[in-house]
Coordinates of C-alpha atoms and ligand atoms in Angstrom, one line a residue:
M4 CA 90.1 109.1 116.5
E5 CA 88.0 106.8 114.4
E6 CA 86.3 108.9 111.7
T7 CA 83.5 107.6 109.6
R8 CA 84.9 107.0 106.2
S9 CA 83.8 109.6 103.7
T10 CA 82.4 108.4 100.5
F11 CA 82.7 110.0 97.1
K12 CA 79.7 111.8 95.7
G13 CA 78.2 109.4 93.3
K14 CA 79.9 107.3 90.7
L15 CA 81.2 110.3 88.6
G16 CA 83.1 111.6 91.6
F17 CA 84.7 108.3 92.2
V18 CA 85.6 107.7 88.6
L19 CA 87.1 111.1 88.3
A20 CA 89.1 110.8 91.5
A21 CA 90.4 107.4 90.6
A22 CA 91.2 108.5 87.1
G23 CA 92.9 111.6 88.4
S24 CA 95.2 109.4 90.5
A25 CA 95.8 107.0 87.6
V26 CA 96.5 109.6 84.9
G27 CA 99.9 111.0 85.4
L28 CA 103.4 110.6 84.2
G29 CA 102.8 107.0 83.6
N30 CA 100.5 107.8 80.7
L31 CA 102.3 110.8 79.3
W32 CA 105.9 110.0 79.8
R33 CA 106.3 106.3 80.5
F34 CA 103.9 104.7 78.1
P35 CA 105.2 106.4 75.0
Y36 CA 108.8 105.6 75.6
L37 CA 108.1 101.9 76.4
A38 CA 105.9 101.6 73.3
A39 CA 108.7 103.2 71.2
K40 CA 111.2 100.8 72.6
Y41 CA 109.3 97.6 72.6
G42 CA 108.0 97.4 69.1
G43 CA 105.3 100.1 68.7
G44 CA 102.2 98.4 67.4
M45 CA 103.0 95.1 69.1
F46 CA 103.4 96.7 72.4
L47 CA 100.2 98.6 72.0
L48 CA 98.3 95.5 71.1
V49 CA 99.7 93.5 74.0
Y50 CA 99.0 96.4 76.3
I51 CA 95.4 96.7 75.3
I52 CA 94.8 92.9 75.6
L53 CA 96.3 92.9 79.0
A54 CA 94.3 95.9 80.1
V55 CA 90.9 94.4 79.2
T56 CA 91.8 91.1 80.9
F57 CA 94.3 91.4 83.7
G58 CA 93.8 95.1 84.3
F59 CA 90.1 94.7 84.5
V60 CA 90.3 91.7 86.9
L61 CA 92.8 93.3 89.2
M62 CA 91.1 96.6 89.4
I63 CA 87.7 95.2 90.1
T64 CA 89.3 92.9 92.7
E65 CA 91.0 95.8 94.5
I66 CA 88.1 98.1 94.5
S67 CA 85.9 95.3 95.9
I68 CA 88.4 94.4 98.6
G69 CA 88.5 98.1 99.6
R70 CA 84.7 98.5 99.7
K71 CA 84.2 95.2 101.4
T72 CA 86.7 95.6 104.2
Q73 CA 86.5 99.4 104.5
L74 CA 90.2 99.4 105.4
S75 CA 93.5 100.7 104.2
P76 CA 95.6 98.2 102.2
L77 CA 97.9 97.6 105.1
K78 CA 95.1 96.2 107.1
A79 CA 92.7 95.0 104.4
F80 CA 94.6 91.8 103.5
G81 CA 95.0 90.9 107.2
A82 CA 91.3 91.4 107.6
L83 CA 90.6 88.9 104.7
H84 CA 92.9 86.4 106.3
K85 CA 95.5 87.0 109.0
K86 CA 98.3 85.1 107.3
W87 CA 98.2 87.5 104.4
N88 CA 99.0 90.7 106.3
W89 CA 102.4 90.8 104.6
L90 CA 100.9 91.3 101.2
G91 CA 99.3 94.6 102.2
A92 CA 102.7 95.6 103.6
L93 CA 104.5 94.7 100.4
A94 CA 102.0 96.6 98.3
T95 CA 102.6 99.6 100.4
V96 CA 106.4 99.4 99.8
V97 CA 105.9 99.9 96.1
P98 CA 104.9 103.6 96.2
L99 CA 107.9 104.2 98.4
L100 CA 110.2 103.0 95.6
I101 CA 108.3 105.0 93.0
F102 CA 108.0 108.2 94.9
P103 CA 111.6 109.6 94.7
Y104 CA 112.1 109.1 91.0
Y105 CA 108.5 110.2 90.2
C106 CA 109.4 113.5 91.8
L107 CA 112.7 113.6 89.9
I108 CA 110.8 113.3 86.6
G109 CA 108.3 115.8 88.0
G110 CA 111.3 118.2 88.4
W111 CA 112.3 117.6 84.8
V112 CA 108.8 118.6 83.7
T113 CA 108.9 121.7 85.9
K114 CA 112.3 122.7 84.3
Y115 CA 110.8 122.3 80.8
A116 CA 107.7 124.3 81.7
G117 CA 110.1 127.1 82.9
V118 CA 112.3 126.8 79.8
M119 CA 109.3 127.1 77.5
L120 CA 107.9 130.0 79.4
I121 CA 111.1 132.0 79.1
G122 CA 111.1 131.3 75.4
Q123 CA 114.1 129.0 75.1
V124 CA 112.3 126.6 72.8
K125 CA 115.0 126.6 70.2
Q126 CA 117.7 125.7 72.7
A127 CA 115.5 122.9 74.2
A128 CA 115.1 121.4 70.7
Q129 CA 118.8 120.9 70.4
D130 CA 119.9 117.2 70.3
D131 CA 122.1 117.2 73.4
Y132 CA 120.1 119.7 75.5
F133 CA 118.4 117.2 77.6
G134 CA 121.4 114.9 78.0
N135 CA 123.5 117.9 79.2
Y136 CA 120.7 118.9 81.6
I137 CA 120.2 115.7 83.4
S138 CA 123.9 114.9 83.6
S139 CA 124.6 118.3 85.3
T140 CA 124.7 118.4 89.1
A141 CA 122.9 121.3 90.6
D142 CA 120.2 122.2 88.1
P143 CA 118.2 119.0 88.0
I144 CA 118.4 118.7 91.8
M145 CA 117.1 122.2 92.3
W146 CA 114.1 121.6 90.1
F147 CA 113.5 118.2 91.8
L148 CA 113.5 119.9 95.2
I149 CA 111.0 122.5 94.0
F150 CA 108.7 119.7 92.8
I151 CA 109.0 117.4 95.9
I152 CA 108.6 120.4 98.3
A153 CA 105.5 121.5 96.5
T154 CA 104.1 118.0 96.8
T155 CA 105.0 117.9 100.5
L156 CA 103.3 121.3 101.1
V157 CA 100.1 120.0 99.5
I158 CA 100.2 117.0 101.9
V159 CA 100.9 119.3 104.9
F160 CA 98.3 122.0 104.2
G161 CA 95.9 119.5 102.7
V162 CA 94.8 121.7 99.8
N163 CA 93.9 118.4 98.3
N164 CA 90.3 119.6 97.9
G165 CA 91.4 122.6 95.9
I166 CA 93.7 120.4 93.8
E167 CA 90.8 118.0 93.2
K168 CA 88.6 120.9 92.0
L169 CA 91.3 122.4 89.9
S170 CA 92.1 119.1 88.2
R171 CA 88.5 118.8 87.0
V172 CA 89.2 121.8 84.9
L173 CA 92.9 121.2 84.0
M174 CA 92.6 117.5 83.1
P175 CA 90.1 118.1 80.3
A176 CA 92.4 120.9 79.1
L177 CA 95.3 118.5 79.0
L178 CA 93.2 116.0 77.0
I179 CA 92.2 118.7 74.5
L180 CA 95.8 119.8 74.1
T181 CA 97.0 116.3 73.7
V182 CA 94.4 115.6 71.0
G183 CA 95.4 118.8 69.2
L184 CA 99.1 118.1 69.4
S185 CA 98.7 114.5 68.1
I186 CA 96.7 115.9 65.1
Y187 CA 99.5 118.3 64.4
V188 CA 102.1 115.6 64.6
V189 CA 100.4 113.0 62.5
T190 CA 99.8 115.5 59.7
R191 CA 103.5 116.4 59.4
P192 CA 105.3 115.1 56.4
G193 CA 107.2 111.9 57.3
A194 CA 104.8 111.0 60.1
S195 CA 103.1 108.1 58.3
Q196 CA 106.0 105.8 59.0
G197 CA 105.8 106.5 62.6
I198 CA 102.0 106.0 62.6
K199 CA 102.5 102.7 61.0
Y200 CA 105.1 101.7 63.5
Y201 CA 102.8 102.7 66.4
L202 CA 99.6 101.2 65.1
L203 CA 100.5 98.1 63.1
P204 CA 101.8 95.2 65.2
N205 CA 104.7 93.3 63.7
I206 CA 105.1 89.8 64.9
K207 CA 108.9 90.2 64.9
D208 CA 108.6 92.6 67.8
L209 CA 106.9 90.1 70.1
S210 CA 108.9 88.8 73.0
I211 CA 108.6 88.0 76.7
K212 CA 110.1 91.4 77.3
T213 CA 107.2 93.0 75.5
F214 CA 104.8 91.2 77.9
L215 CA 106.7 92.1 81.0
A216 CA 107.1 95.7 80.0
A217 CA 103.4 96.0 79.1
L218 CA 102.3 94.2 82.3
G219 CA 104.4 96.4 84.5
Q220 CA 103.2 99.5 82.7
L221 CA 99.6 98.4 83.0
F222 CA 99.9 98.1 86.8
Y223 CA 101.9 101.3 87.1
S224 CA 99.5 103.4 84.9
M225 CA 96.3 102.2 86.6
S226 CA 97.9 102.4 90.0
L227 CA 97.2 98.6 90.6
A228 CA 98.9 96.2 92.9
M229 CA 100.1 99.0 95.2
G230 CA 97.1 99.3 97.5
I231 CA 95.8 102.5 95.9
M232 CA 92.7 101.1 94.4
I233 CA 91.9 99.4 97.7
T234 CA 92.0 102.7 99.4
Y235 CA 89.8 104.3 96.7
G236 CA 87.5 101.3 96.9
S237 CA 87.1 101.9 100.7
Y238 CA 85.6 105.3 99.8
F239 CA 83.4 104.0 97.1
S240 CA 79.7 104.2 97.9
K241 CA 77.8 100.9 98.4
E242 CA 75.1 102.2 96.1
E243 CA 77.2 102.1 93.0
H244 CA 78.2 99.5 90.5
I245 CA 81.9 98.6 90.6
E246 CA 82.1 96.9 87.2
K247 CA 80.9 99.9 85.3
A248 CA 83.2 102.3 87.2
T249 CA 86.1 100.0 86.6
R250 CA 85.5 100.0 82.8
Q251 CA 85.3 103.8 82.8
I252 CA 88.6 104.3 84.6
E253 CA 90.3 101.8 82.3
V254 CA 89.0 103.4 79.1
F255 CA 90.0 106.9 80.3
D256 CA 93.5 105.9 81.4
T257 CA 94.2 103.9 78.3
A258 CA 92.8 106.6 76.0
I259 CA 95.2 109.2 77.4
A260 CA 98.2 106.8 77.1
F261 CA 97.2 106.0 73.6
L262 CA 97.1 109.7 72.6
A263 CA 100.4 110.4 74.3
G264 CA 101.9 107.7 72.1
L265 CA 100.3 109.1 69.0
M266 CA 101.8 112.5 69.8
I267 CA 105.3 111.3 70.6
I268 CA 106.1 108.3 68.5
P269 CA 105.4 109.7 65.0
S270 CA 107.4 112.8 66.1
V271 CA 110.4 110.6 66.6
F272 CA 110.1 109.7 62.9
V273 CA 109.5 113.2 61.8
F274 CA 112.2 114.9 63.8
S275 CA 114.9 112.3 64.7
G276 CA 114.5 109.7 62.0
G277 CA 112.9 106.4 63.1
D278 CA 116.1 104.4 63.8
K279 CA 116.5 102.1 66.7
E280 CA 118.6 104.5 68.7
A281 CA 116.1 107.3 68.5
L282 CA 113.2 105.0 69.4
G283 CA 115.1 103.3 72.3
K284 CA 115.9 106.6 74.1
G285 CA 113.9 105.5 77.1
P286 CA 113.1 107.9 79.9
S287 CA 114.3 110.9 78.0
L288 CA 112.1 110.4 74.9
M289 CA 109.4 112.9 75.8
F290 CA 111.9 115.6 76.7
V291 CA 113.9 115.1 73.5
T292 CA 111.2 114.9 70.9
L293 CA 108.5 117.3 72.1
P294 CA 110.6 120.4 72.2
K295 CA 111.4 119.7 68.6
V296 CA 107.7 119.6 67.8
F297 CA 107.1 122.9 69.6
N298 CA 110.1 124.5 67.9
S299 CA 108.7 123.6 64.5
M300 CA 105.2 125.0 65.0
P301 CA 103.9 128.5 65.0
G302 CA 103.1 129.7 68.5
G303 CA 105.3 126.8 69.8
R304 CA 106.4 128.8 72.9
I305 CA 102.9 129.3 74.1
I306 CA 101.7 125.8 73.3
G307 CA 104.9 124.3 74.7
S308 CA 104.5 126.2 77.9
A309 CA 100.8 125.3 78.2
F310 CA 101.6 121.6 77.5
F311 CA 104.4 121.3 80.1
I312 CA 102.3 123.2 82.7
L313 CA 99.4 120.8 82.2
V314 CA 101.7 117.8 82.4
L315 CA 103.2 119.3 85.6
F316 CA 99.7 119.4 87.0
A317 CA 98.9 115.8 86.1
A318 CA 102.2 114.9 87.7
I319 CA 101.5 116.8 91.0
T320 CA 98.1 115.3 91.4
S321 CA 99.7 111.9 91.1
S322 CA 102.8 112.6 93.3
V323 CA 100.5 113.9 96.0
S324 CA 98.5 110.7 96.0
I325 CA 101.6 108.5 96.0
M326 CA 103.0 110.4 99.0
E327 CA 99.6 110.3 100.7
A328 CA 99.6 106.5 100.3
I329 CA 103.0 106.2 101.9
V330 CA 102.3 108.7 104.7
S331 CA 99.0 107.0 105.7
G332 CA 100.7 103.6 105.5
I333 CA 103.4 104.7 107.8
I334 CA 100.9 106.2 110.3
D335 CA 99.0 103.0 110.3
A336 CA 102.0 100.8 110.7
F337 CA 104.1 102.7 113.2
K338 CA 101.5 104.8 115.0
I339 CA 103.5 108.1 114.6
S340 CA 102.0 111.5 114.1
R341 CA 101.1 112.7 110.7
N342 CA 103.6 115.5 110.6
R343 CA 106.5 113.2 111.6
A344 CA 105.5 110.7 109.0
T345 CA 105.3 113.4 106.3
V346 CA 108.8 114.7 107.2
L347 CA 110.2 111.2 107.2
V348 CA 108.8 110.5 103.7
A349 CA 110.0 113.8 102.4
V350 CA 113.5 113.4 103.6
F351 CA 113.7 109.8 102.3
G352 CA 112.3 111.0 98.9
I353 CA 114.8 113.8 98.7
L354 CA 117.8 111.6 99.5
V355 CA 116.9 108.8 97.1
G356 CA 115.8 111.3 94.4
I357 CA 119.1 113.1 94.6
A358 CA 120.9 109.8 94.2
C359 CA 118.7 109.1 91.1
S360 CA 119.6 112.4 89.7
L361 CA 123.3 112.1 90.2
G362 CA 123.1 108.6 88.6
F363 CA 122.8 110.4 85.3
G364 CA 125.8 112.6 86.0
I365 CA 128.7 112.3 88.4
W366 CA 127.5 109.0 89.6
S367 CA 126.9 107.5 86.2
S368 CA 129.5 104.8 86.9
V369 CA 127.3 103.5 89.7
K370 CA 125.3 100.6 88.2
L371 CA 122.9 98.3 90.0
F372 CA 122.7 95.1 88.1
G373 CA 123.6 97.0 85.0
F374 CA 120.9 99.7 85.5
D375 CA 121.1 103.4 86.3
I376 CA 119.8 104.1 89.7
L377 CA 116.5 105.5 88.4
D378 CA 116.0 102.6 86.0
F379 CA 116.8 100.1 88.7
L380 CA 114.1 101.5 91.1
D381 CA 111.7 101.5 88.1
F382 CA 112.6 97.9 87.2
I383 CA 112.3 96.5 90.8
S384 CA 109.0 98.2 91.5
N385 CA 107.3 97.9 88.1
S386 CA 108.7 94.8 86.6
V387 CA 109.2 92.7 89.7
L388 CA 107.1 93.9 92.7
L389 CA 103.9 95.0 90.9
P390 CA 103.5 91.7 88.9
F391 CA 104.3 89.7 92.1
V392 CA 101.8 91.6 94.2
G393 CA 99.2 91.3 91.4
M394 CA 99.8 87.6 91.2
M395 CA 99.5 87.1 94.9
T396 CA 96.3 89.2 95.1
C397 CA 94.8 86.8 92.5
I398 CA 95.9 83.8 94.6
V399 CA 94.4 85.2 97.8
V400 CA 91.1 85.8 96.0
G401 CA 91.1 82.5 94.0
F402 CA 92.0 80.2 96.9
V403 CA 91.7 81.9 100.3
I404 CA 88.7 84.1 100.3
K405 CA 87.3 82.6 97.0
P406 CA 86.1 84.6 94.0
D407 CA 82.5 84.5 95.2
A408 CA 83.4 86.9 98.0
I409 CA 84.4 89.5 95.4
I410 CA 81.6 88.6 93.0
S411 CA 79.0 89.1 95.8
E412 CA 80.5 92.5 96.6
V413 CA 80.2 93.6 92.9
E414 CA 76.7 92.2 92.8
L415 CA 75.4 94.2 95.7
N416 CA 73.9 96.5 93.2
G417 CA 73.4 95.0 89.7
E418 CA 74.6 92.1 87.7
F419 CA 78.3 91.2 87.3
T420 CA 78.2 90.7 83.6
M421 CA 81.7 89.2 83.2
K422 CA 81.3 86.8 86.2
K423 CA 82.4 83.6 84.5
F424 CA 85.3 85.3 82.9
Y425 CA 86.3 86.9 86.2
Y426 CA 86.2 83.5 87.9
A427 CA 88.5 81.8 85.4
M428 CA 90.9 84.7 85.2
V429 CA 91.4 85.4 88.9
K430 CA 91.8 81.8 89.9
W431 CA 93.8 80.3 87.1
I432 CA 94.7 82.3 84.1
A433 CA 96.0 85.5 85.7
P434 CA 98.3 84.0 88.3
I435 CA 99.8 81.3 86.1
F436 CA 100.4 83.7 83.3
I437 CA 102.0 86.4 85.5
F438 CA 104.1 83.7 87.1
A439 CA 105.4 82.5 83.7
I440 CA 106.2 86.0 82.6
L441 CA 108.0 86.8 85.9
I442 CA 110.1 83.6 86.0
S443 CA 111.1 83.8 82.3
S444 CA 112.2 87.4 82.7
I445 CA 114.2 86.8 85.8
L446 CA 115.9 83.8 84.2
E447 CA 116.6 86.0 81.2
G448 CA 117.9 88.7 83.4
I449 CA 120.4 86.5 85.1
G450 CA 121.4 85.0 81.7
L451 CA 119.9 81.5 82.1
L452 CA 117.4 81.8 79.3
K453 CA 117.7 83.4 75.9
I454 CA 114.4 84.6 74.4
Ligands
LIG25 N1 99.4 105.8 87.9 C1 100.1 107.0 88.0 C2 100.6 107.4 86.6 O1 100.2 106.9 85.6 C3 101.4 106.8 88.8 C4 101.3 106.2 90.1 C5 102.0 105.1 90.4 C6 100.4 106.5 91.1 N2 101.7 104.8 91.7 C7 100.7 105.6 92.2 C8 99.5 107.5 91.3 C9 100.1 105.7 93.4 C10 98.9 107.5 92.6 C11 99.1 106.7 93.6 O2 101.4 108.3 86.5

């Protein structure tokens, strides 16, 4: 059943589709809490520097590999060189680890949309509301099931097309609401300290951990090093210029993450003081601070509902594409039917997701290397596997197929303006740098190195 590969209509279609997959909980939920935890301005600075260097190089590489081979990631690396098949397989494992907990967070968002809609803004703004919620047993699992089943239904009925169209309307709405909310937050009394913390880098906050966290976040947020951009690249028309499209996706994704930080970090200062504990809240940050913002504003119930519904939407479009990536990978690898693959992935996601949820409650004594279950999956996928796959991708391009293979693909239509930079980055700077970060963070993790 070989079908001819469909291509996106023009560059705008491609950029929107890729950005739609990239923009999700990574930007709205994960970026702000990492920035709050790892030194605000310093994290932002490191992130942006990494985005325009490493992010740029990897995204252009993956899109080019996809367009060149016209294959899914599972086969693309093998087609470049048969000894490198495993890298495509490894890249496909990452979404599998992300999917269950992504849906769990999606469930939290669904719950908050519900809570805002029924007008319990005040309760949600209470300090221990969120903690009590995630540590309970049935409630978070129920919302998680709603989210993951909705995702599965989209995959089964393939309303993808409809979702795609809807997201062209709802994504801009999300952007407008985020801009509006950040303006509201930064004009509150007491916000200026938070703005300073977020925008002004302090050299004291610089550590290897900042780099590792920023690098993992970069890959996660731009869906890099997990085969997604290879898949998208295989749909990208040969008529279009990859370099320009890459820039646009990057700017879009980073702008949304930046705004989410601007909305959430100053509100930590306004509503919870700016102390270390409030800033280091981690995965719960968005759910703890935003309800306080909504509770303090006129019309907070309506704005809060609208906000969480739009975030829910961004989350669903991403969870659908994560699931689709796994399902098509499994079909390619094991030659089973689409329905069977979908059910397998859904069951796997439900079991692991429930474990993640219980990890905050009755299983909270279960620690994997000192992490909660969710944090552990997040750490392994984003801080270990993504940098590793990214590094290996650079090595394949730098030494096996050679950078010229990518450069000529980019130059099929127009000049590759950053050619020299690309060459140096992909062959030497990126792999060595990623290697150094990975090794030092592993050494630190097992206690052999103190940074
Ligand atoms: N980049 C998405 C976000 O920022 C999350 C994500 C991770 C993703 N892996 C993916 C999206 C794979 C689509 C496909 O939330």
